[in-house]
XYZ file of C-alpha atoms in Angstrom:
175
model
C -38.205 -9.260 -83.038
C -37.250 -8.994 -86.652
C -37.080 -12.761 -87.142
C -40.600 -13.062 -85.775
C -41.722 -10.510 -88.076
C -40.224 -12.383 -91.152
C -41.736 -15.700 -89.714
C -45.174 -14.174 -89.600
C -44.851 -12.547 -92.934
C -43.770 -15.573 -94.636
C -46.619 -17.596 -92.812
C -49.104 -14.679 -94.013
C -47.795 -15.033 -97.530
C -47.941 -18.798 -97.633
C -51.447 -18.663 -96.271
C -52.734 -16.317 -99.019
C -51.337 -18.315 -101.555
C -53.445 -21.642 -100.952
C -55.744 -21.966 -98.141
C -54.585 -25.641 -97.701
C -51.231 -24.628 -97.028
C -52.092 -22.190 -94.124
C -51.857 -24.957 -91.769
C -48.662 -26.141 -93.061
C -47.202 -22.672 -93.028
C -48.228 -21.973 -89.536
C -46.672 -25.318 -88.484
C -43.450 -24.368 -90.443
C -43.417 -20.978 -88.718
C -43.803 -22.523 -85.367
C -41.070 -25.363 -86.388
C -38.655 -22.687 -87.327
C -39.329 -20.728 -84.317
C -38.650 -23.689 -82.221
C -35.467 -24.449 -84.108
C -34.297 -21.011 -83.733
C -35.136 -20.994 -79.820
C -33.125 -24.197 -79.587
C -30.078 -23.091 -81.408
C -30.131 -19.902 -79.411
C -30.317 -21.872 -76.129
C -27.766 -24.288 -77.106
C -25.313 -21.370 -77.880
C -25.783 -19.639 -74.671
C -25.455 -22.990 -72.990
C -22.178 -23.565 -74.788
C -20.648 -20.235 -74.123
C -21.823 -20.372 -70.455
C -19.948 -23.544 -70.038
C -16.983 -22.208 -71.679
C -16.881 -19.261 -69.275
C -17.463 -21.638 -66.239
C -14.519 -23.687 -67.595
C -12.431 -20.773 -67.757
C -13.297 -19.443 -64.490
C -12.776 -22.942 -62.938
C -9.341 -23.101 -64.464
C -8.348 -19.302 -63.098
C -9.528 -20.691 -59.530
C -7.255 -23.762 -59.709
C -4.345 -21.578 -60.808
C -4.921 -18.999 -57.849
C -5.072 -22.057 -55.489
C -2.061 -23.662 -56.770
C -0.126 -20.270 -56.460
C -1.376 -20.175 -52.714
C -3.417 -16.758 -53.426
C -6.712 -18.450 -52.424
C -7.395 -20.966 -49.769
C -7.794 -24.662 -50.755
C -11.167 -24.990 -48.806
C -13.870 -26.436 -50.859
C -15.866 -23.996 -53.223
C -19.395 -22.894 -52.108
C -20.389 -22.977 -55.780
C -20.466 -26.664 -55.156
C -23.694 -25.937 -52.983
C -25.584 -24.140 -55.549
C -28.680 -26.233 -56.500
C -27.906 -28.750 -59.379
C -30.444 -29.570 -62.124
C -33.013 -32.101 -61.359
C -33.318 -34.681 -64.245
C -36.916 -35.212 -65.011
C -38.789 -37.483 -67.506
C -40.684 -34.996 -69.715
C -44.041 -35.948 -71.708
C -43.578 -36.312 -75.650
C -45.531 -33.000 -76.160
C -43.353 -31.057 -73.835
C -40.151 -32.702 -74.368
C -38.702 -29.864 -76.783
C -39.986 -27.278 -74.285
C -38.449 -28.924 -71.241
C -35.274 -29.291 -73.031
C -35.250 -25.533 -73.869
C -36.047 -24.601 -70.102
C -33.160 -27.243 -69.279
C -30.732 -25.377 -71.410
C -31.561 -22.094 -70.404
C -31.524 -23.516 -66.445
C -28.063 -24.978 -67.004
C -26.858 -21.805 -68.492
C -28.271 -19.577 -65.719
C -26.532 -21.966 -63.249
C -23.347 -21.731 -65.110
C -23.341 -18.018 -65.210
C -24.173 -17.716 -61.472
C -21.448 -19.783 -60.766
C -19.094 -17.832 -62.768
C -20.283 -14.468 -61.041
C -19.475 -16.270 -57.712
C -16.143 -17.370 -58.768
C -15.223 -14.032 -60.127
C -15.941 -12.185 -56.837
C -13.543 -14.710 -55.107
C -11.079 -13.904 -57.804
C -11.482 -10.151 -57.302
C -11.049 -10.447 -53.517
C -7.732 -12.455 -54.164
C -6.438 -10.057 -56.681
C -7.761 -6.728 -55.149
C -7.852 -7.368 -51.550
C -8.129 -3.845 -50.664
C -10.905 -3.172 -53.194
C -14.407 -2.059 -52.016
C -16.593 -4.687 -53.740
C -19.359 -4.638 -51.653
C -18.013 -6.864 -49.038
C -19.494 -6.950 -45.646
C -16.237 -7.396 -43.602
C -15.236 -4.532 -41.428
C -11.901 -4.050 -42.989
C -13.377 -4.073 -46.609
C -15.912 -1.466 -46.008
C -13.909 1.214 -44.780
C -10.940 3.352 -46.146
C -7.492 3.020 -44.541
C -7.961 6.229 -42.950
C -11.256 5.501 -41.248
C -9.717 2.155 -40.103
C -6.525 4.046 -38.633
C -8.717 6.416 -36.800
C -11.033 3.599 -35.445
C -7.917 1.936 -34.229
C -6.612 4.724 -32.435
C -9.970 5.354 -30.858
C -10.091 1.822 -29.515
C -6.443 2.124 -28.218
C -7.235 5.261 -26.300
C -10.139 3.741 -24.656
C -8.138 0.686 -23.743
C -5.303 3.142 -22.158
C -8.269 4.652 -20.164
C -9.962 1.365 -19.175
C -10.423 1.184 -15.298
C -11.830 -2.136 -13.952
C -15.000 -1.974 -11.545
C -13.280 -3.978 -8.954
C -9.542 -4.442 -8.482
C -8.033 -7.592 -9.164
C -7.726 -9.844 -6.064
C -4.236 -11.032 -5.145
C -4.338 -14.878 -5.045
C -2.469 -16.295 -2.139
C 0.281 -18.799 -3.641
C 0.102 -22.016 -1.706
C 3.181 -24.231 -1.531
C 2.780 -26.922 -4.343
C 2.414 -30.485 -3.042
C 5.071 -32.723 -4.264
C 4.021 -36.111 -5.859
C 4.732 -39.182 -3.850
C 6.222 -41.872 -6.072
C 5.211 -45.671 -5.735
């Protein structure tokens, strides 16, 4: 916000200095804003790529040490960026959008990979998982197990099992 204020102040100062340079000052402010946005987006993209690379390496180490299964990662199923050919007027804007979209994609992949790592490192932790064992405490689990076992002991079938008559097995005749 402060950078935008500095840009508008400098543009207003240059505009008051000479009327012919008002358009040049506005263009310079727009160019500096676009350059700032581009630098910021590039920095965010580089940081997200580094985070993604680190989480990929950590997942690989966990898989090599057999703490995780070797199944393919569902992060490969996340939608990839579709390359498009932008117009010349929108080239800077689409590059900025593509950088931000790539950054968001990397951060979503890192978030997913961190949840996998958390489950591998802390299997008993409550992390919002929907599995039956992960959503209750050990005491609740033991009480539920005892309840099911007592129901199984008291189970009475509706019909008694039928005794199958054993018929003598017929031997095979060789040729």
